[in-house]
Structures are given as C-alpha cells and as structure tokens.
Amino acid sequence: MTDNSVLLEKRGQAFWITINRPDKRNALNAGVIAGIARGYRDAHDDKDVRVIVLTGAGDKAFCAGADLQNGGAAFSMDFSRPNVDYADLLRLSQNATKPAIARVGGVCMAGGMGLLCMTDMAVAGDQVIFGLPEVKVGVFPMQVLSLLQSIAPPRLVNEWALTGEPFDARAAQTAGLLNYVVPAAELDAKVDWLIGRIVDKSPTAIRRGKYAMRAIASMSFDESIAYTESQIALLAMTEDAKEGLKAFGEKRKPTWTGR
C-alpha cells in the first residue's frame, strides 16, 4: 500500500483493520478495498492472531459505502474482467478461517453494509444509522445482497433495498445484523469483551469450525450431516481436542497449541 487509507495494527491476539478516511465518512475506494484485503491476509499469515476487528476511524462513520466523488467512478469497471475487487474482498472474507468482528461506531451504508455482513459478529453504538440507499442514486446493492440475504429476513431486505430508507441500530439488531448494541461510550469495552470470549478458546476448533460452517451453508441436510460427522471425527484427532478433553478431566484450563 502506498497510502494510509487503511490502518493495520496487531493488538495482542487481535488484528485491527481500520478504514482511515474519516473526512470521507470512511468511503470505499480502491485503496480501502485493497487495504482491507491485505489486512485479512496478514491476519491469517500470523499464527498468533486469533481474531480480526474491522472498524472505521472517528465516530461519524463505520463506512458510508462507495466514494461517489469523481462522477461515479466507483461504479466504473473493466468489463474484460469477470470479477471486481469489492466482490473479491467479500469472497476472501467468506473463505477466512479466523473470526472477524465489526466494530460499528458510526453510519453504515451501502457497501459498508457488505463489510458488516462479511464479518462473523458485530457490535454497534446505539446511535448508529444503517441503510441501503443505492436506489436513490440509480443503482442497487447487488453484491451486498449476496451476504445480506442469508442474514436478515427477506421482507426486511426487500424494504431496505427497494426504498433505500435508513433504519436504526435496534432495528438492525432485531434483523440479525448485530450481536450487541451499546451506548457509544461502551463500544470499545464491549468489543474487548467479545475478543476475550474468543481468544481463550481452541484456535483449531474455531478454524475447522468456520471452514465447516462455510462448507455446509449450501448443502442439504443429508449432505450436511454426512459431512459434519466426518469432520467431528477428524477434529477429535487434533492436539487441541485431545488437550481440551484432558484439561476438562483434570479440572484445569487448557493450553492450546493451535494444532
């Protein structure tokens, strides 16, 4: 990266990815998308990292969506390419084997909703406003729908996408987009609390578990149960599983090796 539009920072066992364009409401551009993707890759390359936190700088916006300056350049593309960078970022996130938390401290709109949906868990301030306003500028949240439709109820997704009207954090939580809604002053404490509930668990179990959840998402029940019965047998042979069961029997905390 040649700019600082995304900040990458390791804090203990958490890897923080911060969109750093507060003056642009942390809007998406090529540099931001590349920076987030790099953060995901760096986090997975570091064996000591147990969780990813995705957030936006400042208290005004998590991410307001694509940068609409420069005459809509955000929606221009090379039609010789079958894929686009934003879609590739969503693909990358879904193939990740380390959990990710969205820390939502400000407005979350349009493509920012895609970033929210690509994480495993989310915590937001109670003042945050969400929305899919694309129809107001003549486009549609096409790529966001790929993830959103499997999280929120269809009737609500229809309303959000077709009207483009905003909704608040409580509505987002009720719809399943958020795990927790807290006062803005308590946001960091709640994120730290959630990180703590992840990093003391088996990294092997989480890694293989996320892989399995991704694999069974589109399977029928018969396919899923056959796949998962083989997966639990494989997981039971790992060092972490053996250590976890041994520690349980000895009434002590396990020492995870991540193997």
Short mmCIF file of C-alpha atoms in Angstrom, two decimals:
data_model
loop_
_atom_site.label_atom_id
_atom_site.label_comp_id
_atom_site.label_asym_id
_atom_site.label_seq_id
_atom_site.Cartn_x
_atom_site.Cartn_y
_atom_site.Cartn_z
CA MET A 1 0.00 0.00 0.00
CA THR A 2 1.17 3.46 -0.81
CA ASP A 3 -1.28 5.43 1.35
CA ASN A 4 -2.76 5.27 4.84
CA SER A 5 -6.40 4.81 3.85
CA VAL A 6 -6.44 1.62 5.93
CA LEU A 7 -4.53 1.16 9.18
CA LEU A 8 -3.40 -2.33 10.18
CA GLU A 9 -2.48 -2.93 13.80
CA LYS A 10 -1.90 -6.01 15.92
CA ARG A 11 -3.22 -5.57 19.46
CA GLY A 12 -2.40 -8.65 21.46
CA GLN A 13 -4.11 -11.56 19.71
CA ALA A 14 -6.48 -9.27 17.79
CA PHE A 15 -5.67 -7.80 14.38
CA TRP A 16 -7.36 -4.44 13.84
CA ILE A 17 -8.26 -3.21 10.36
CA THR A 18 -9.33 0.45 10.46
CA ILE A 19 -10.66 2.34 7.45
CA ASN A 20 -8.90 5.66 7.79
CA ARG A 21 -10.85 8.18 5.71
CA PRO A 22 -12.94 9.92 8.38
CA ASP A 23 -13.19 13.09 6.28
CA LYS A 24 -14.86 10.99 3.56
CA ARG A 25 -17.05 9.08 6.02
CA ASN A 26 -14.68 6.13 5.51
CA ALA A 27 -16.00 5.66 1.98
CA LEU A 28 -14.75 2.78 -0.13
CA ASN A 29 -12.24 3.30 -2.90
CA ALA A 30 -9.61 1.07 -4.49
CA GLY A 31 -7.10 1.77 -1.72
CA VAL A 32 -9.56 0.92 1.05
CA ILE A 33 -10.65 -2.34 -0.57
CA ALA A 34 -7.02 -3.35 -1.16
CA GLY A 35 -6.09 -2.39 2.41
CA ILE A 36 -8.85 -4.46 3.99
CA ALA A 37 -7.92 -7.43 1.81
CA ARG A 38 -4.29 -7.07 2.85
CA GLY A 39 -5.35 -6.96 6.49
CA TYR A 40 -7.26 -10.22 6.16
CA ARG A 41 -4.28 -11.89 4.54
CA ASP A 42 -1.80 -10.54 7.08
CA ALA A 43 -4.01 -11.70 9.93
CA HIS A 44 -4.15 -15.21 8.52
CA ASP A 45 -0.42 -15.30 7.93
CA ASP A 46 0.25 -14.52 11.61
CA LYS A 47 -0.29 -17.65 13.69
CA ASP A 48 -0.58 -15.58 16.88
CA VAL A 49 -3.61 -13.66 15.61
CA ARG A 50 -6.86 -15.15 16.81
CA VAL A 51 -9.46 -12.61 15.75
CA ILE A 52 -9.89 -9.76 13.25
CA VAL A 53 -11.61 -6.47 14.15
CA LEU A 54 -12.90 -4.33 11.29
CA THR A 55 -13.81 -0.71 12.05
CA GLY A 56 -13.72 2.85 10.79
CA ALA A 57 -11.74 5.81 12.09
CA GLY A 58 -13.58 8.50 14.01
CA ASP A 59 -17.08 8.41 15.45
CA LYS A 60 -19.07 9.59 12.41
CA ALA A 61 -18.92 6.57 10.13
CA PHE A 62 -18.05 2.89 10.02
CA CYS A 63 -18.29 3.04 6.23
CA ALA A 64 -20.71 5.09 4.17
CA GLY A 65 -20.31 2.92 1.06
CA ALA A 66 -18.60 3.65 -2.23
CA ASP A 67 -16.94 7.02 -2.74
CA LEU A 68 -19.34 8.80 -5.10
CA GLN A 69 -16.96 11.63 -5.95
CA ASN A 70 -15.39 11.87 -9.40
CA GLY A 71 -18.58 11.35 -11.35
CA GLY A 72 -19.42 7.84 -10.17
CA ALA A 73 -16.01 6.37 -10.90
CA ALA A 74 -16.64 3.86 -8.09
CA PHE A 75 -19.08 2.04 -10.37
CA SER A 76 -16.92 2.05 -13.47
CA MET A 77 -15.22 -1.24 -14.26
CA ASP A 78 -13.17 -3.12 -16.76
CA PHE A 79 -15.70 -5.37 -18.46
CA SER A 80 -12.95 -7.68 -19.67
CA ARG A 81 -12.60 -8.83 -16.05
CA PRO A 82 -15.22 -11.30 -14.79
CA ASN A 83 -14.83 -10.11 -11.21
CA VAL A 84 -14.35 -6.83 -9.31
CA ASP A 85 -12.21 -6.03 -6.30
CA TYR A 86 -15.09 -5.44 -3.87
CA ALA A 87 -16.62 -8.81 -4.78
CA ASP A 88 -13.22 -10.45 -4.36
CA LEU A 89 -12.98 -8.93 -0.87
CA LEU A 90 -16.32 -10.46 0.06
CA ARG A 91 -15.12 -13.80 -1.31
CA LEU A 92 -11.92 -13.53 0.72
CA SER A 93 -13.87 -12.85 3.89
CA GLN A 94 -16.12 -15.86 3.41
CA ASN A 95 -13.16 -18.18 2.96
CA ALA A 96 -11.44 -16.83 6.09
CA THR A 97 -10.81 -19.28 8.91
CA LYS A 98 -10.24 -16.69 11.64
CA PRO A 99 -13.30 -14.98 13.15
CA ALA A 100 -13.98 -11.33 12.45
CA ILE A 101 -15.84 -8.72 14.49
CA ALA A 102 -17.29 -5.50 13.06
CA ARG A 103 -16.94 -2.55 15.43
CA VAL A 104 -19.56 -0.12 14.15
CA GLY A 105 -19.15 3.31 15.69
CA GLY A 106 -20.86 5.42 13.05
CA VAL A 107 -23.07 5.35 9.98
CA CYS A 108 -23.07 2.10 8.00
CA MET A 109 -24.49 2.42 4.50
CA ALA A 110 -24.46 0.72 1.10
CA GLY A 111 -21.11 -1.04 0.55
CA GLY A 112 -20.44 -0.56 4.25
CA MET A 113 -23.34 -2.93 4.85
CA GLY A 114 -21.42 -5.51 2.85
CA LEU A 115 -18.41 -5.04 5.13
CA LEU A 116 -20.69 -5.50 8.13
CA CYS A 117 -22.19 -8.68 6.68
CA MET A 118 -18.81 -10.19 5.80
CA THR A 119 -17.84 -10.40 9.48
CA ASP A 120 -18.94 -13.13 11.89
CA MET A 121 -20.09 -10.87 14.72
CA ALA A 122 -20.89 -7.19 15.11
CA VAL A 123 -21.17 -4.62 17.88
CA ALA A 124 -22.62 -1.16 17.23
CA GLY A 125 -23.23 2.06 19.08
CA ASP A 126 -26.88 2.77 19.79
CA GLN A 127 -26.75 5.98 17.75
CA VAL A 128 -25.66 4.31 14.51
CA ILE A 129 -27.83 4.54 11.40
CA PHE A 130 -27.83 1.83 8.73
CA GLY A 131 -29.18 1.67 5.21
CA LEU A 132 -29.06 0.62 1.57
CA PRO A 133 -29.60 3.97 -0.21
CA GLU A 134 -28.34 2.87 -3.63
CA VAL A 135 -31.73 3.29 -5.35
CA LYS A 136 -31.53 7.00 -4.50
CA VAL A 137 -28.63 7.37 -6.93
CA GLY A 138 -29.91 4.95 -9.56
CA VAL A 139 -28.02 1.79 -8.62
CA PHE A 140 -28.74 -1.23 -6.40
CA PRO A 141 -26.89 -3.06 -3.56
CA MET A 142 -26.18 -6.03 -5.81
CA GLN A 143 -23.07 -7.50 -4.18
CA VAL A 144 -24.21 -6.69 -0.65
CA LEU A 145 -27.29 -8.85 -1.22
CA SER A 146 -25.09 -11.92 -1.69
CA LEU A 147 -24.37 -11.87 2.05
CA LEU A 148 -27.26 -9.85 3.44
CA GLN A 149 -29.99 -12.18 2.19
CA SER A 150 -28.65 -15.04 4.32
CA ILE A 151 -28.59 -12.92 7.50
CA ALA A 152 -31.71 -10.74 7.56
CA PRO A 153 -35.37 -11.67 6.94
CA PRO A 154 -36.38 -11.37 3.25
CA ARG A 155 -39.21 -8.91 3.89
CA LEU A 156 -36.85 -6.51 5.62
CA VAL A 157 -34.16 -6.89 2.97
CA ASN A 158 -36.80 -6.10 0.35
CA GLU A 159 -37.86 -2.96 2.21
CA TRP A 160 -34.33 -1.73 2.80
CA ALA A 161 -33.16 -2.33 -0.78
CA LEU A 162 -36.29 -1.13 -2.57
CA THR A 163 -37.00 2.00 -0.53
CA GLY A 164 -33.43 2.99 0.27
CA GLU A 165 -34.62 4.38 3.59
CA PRO A 166 -32.38 4.22 6.72
CA PHE A 167 -33.01 2.29 9.93
CA ASP A 168 -31.54 2.41 13.42
CA ALA A 169 -29.29 0.10 15.43
CA ARG A 170 -32.12 -1.57 17.32
CA ALA A 171 -33.83 -2.47 14.06
CA ALA A 172 -30.50 -3.79 12.76
CA GLN A 173 -30.09 -5.96 15.85
CA THR A 174 -33.65 -7.29 15.64
CA ALA A 175 -33.00 -8.20 11.99
CA GLY A 176 -29.90 -10.20 12.95
CA LEU A 177 -27.24 -7.82 11.66
CA LEU A 178 -25.80 -7.08 15.10
CA ASN A 179 -24.93 -9.15 18.15
CA TYR A 180 -24.89 -6.20 20.55
CA VAL A 181 -26.00 -2.58 20.64
CA VAL A 182 -24.41 -0.45 23.35
CA PRO A 183 -24.01 3.24 24.21
CA ALA A 184 -21.19 4.78 22.17
CA ALA A 185 -19.03 5.21 25.28
CA GLU A 186 -19.20 1.45 25.92
CA LEU A 187 -18.43 0.29 22.39
CA ASP A 188 -14.73 -0.45 22.84
CA ALA A 189 -15.30 -2.24 26.14
CA LYS A 190 -17.91 -4.49 24.53
CA VAL A 191 -15.62 -5.28 21.60
CA ASP A 192 -12.79 -6.13 24.01
CA TRP A 193 -15.18 -8.34 25.98
CA LEU A 194 -16.14 -10.22 22.83
CA ILE A 195 -12.50 -10.60 21.79
CA GLY A 196 -11.79 -12.09 25.21
CA ARG A 197 -14.52 -14.68 24.70
CA ILE A 198 -12.82 -15.85 21.51
CA VAL A 199 -9.10 -15.86 22.25
CA ASP A 200 -9.37 -18.23 25.22
CA LYS A 201 -10.94 -20.94 23.04
CA SER A 202 -9.27 -23.52 20.81
CA PRO A 203 -7.91 -21.92 17.63
CA THR A 204 -8.02 -25.31 15.91
CA ALA A 205 -11.68 -25.83 16.76
CA ILE A 206 -12.55 -22.33 15.55
CA ARG A 207 -10.51 -22.70 12.36
CA ARG A 208 -12.00 -26.05 11.40
CA GLY A 209 -15.43 -24.97 12.62
CA LYS A 210 -15.52 -21.89 10.40
CA TYR A 211 -14.37 -24.00 7.47
CA ALA A 212 -17.18 -26.48 8.10
CA MET A 213 -19.85 -23.80 8.54
CA ARG A 214 -18.86 -22.32 5.19
CA ALA A 215 -18.91 -25.75 3.52
CA ILE A 216 -22.37 -26.78 4.74
CA ALA A 217 -24.09 -23.45 4.06
CA SER A 218 -25.48 -24.59 0.72
CA MET A 219 -25.81 -28.32 1.48
CA SER A 220 -28.99 -30.27 2.04
CA PHE A 221 -29.48 -31.82 5.47
CA ASP A 222 -28.37 -35.25 4.25
CA GLU A 223 -25.22 -33.81 2.70
CA SER A 224 -24.53 -31.66 5.74
CA ILE A 225 -24.91 -34.39 8.34
CA ALA A 226 -22.69 -36.76 6.37
CA TYR A 227 -20.03 -34.07 6.01
CA THR A 228 -20.11 -32.98 9.65
CA GLU A 229 -19.96 -36.49 11.08
CA SER A 230 -16.67 -36.96 9.26
CA GLN A 231 -15.46 -33.52 10.34
CA ILE A 232 -16.01 -34.16 14.05
CA ALA A 233 -14.04 -37.39 13.74
CA LEU A 234 -11.13 -35.51 12.18
CA LEU A 235 -11.32 -32.71 14.73
CA ALA A 236 -11.19 -35.20 17.60
CA MET A 237 -7.76 -36.31 16.38
CA THR A 238 -6.19 -32.85 16.70
CA GLU A 239 -3.86 -31.84 19.53
CA ASP A 240 -6.27 -29.14 20.71
CA ALA A 241 -9.14 -31.61 21.03
CA LYS A 242 -7.00 -34.03 23.00
CA GLU A 243 -5.74 -31.21 25.24
CA GLY A 244 -9.24 -29.85 25.77
CA LEU A 245 -10.64 -33.18 26.87
CA LYS A 246 -7.61 -33.86 29.08
CA ALA A 247 -7.88 -30.43 30.72
CA PHE A 248 -11.59 -30.95 31.34
CA GLY A 249 -10.87 -34.23 33.10
CA GLU A 250 -8.11 -32.64 35.17
CA LYS A 251 -10.27 -29.60 36.03
CA ARG A 252 -7.79 -27.07 34.65
CA LYS A 253 -7.64 -24.52 31.87
CA PRO A 254 -6.39 -25.99 28.58
CA THR A 255 -3.17 -24.86 26.94
CA TRP A 256 -3.93 -24.51 23.28
CA THR A 257 -1.26 -25.16 20.65
CA GLY A 258 -3.50 -24.48 17.68
CA ARG A 259 -2.66 -27.86 16.22
#
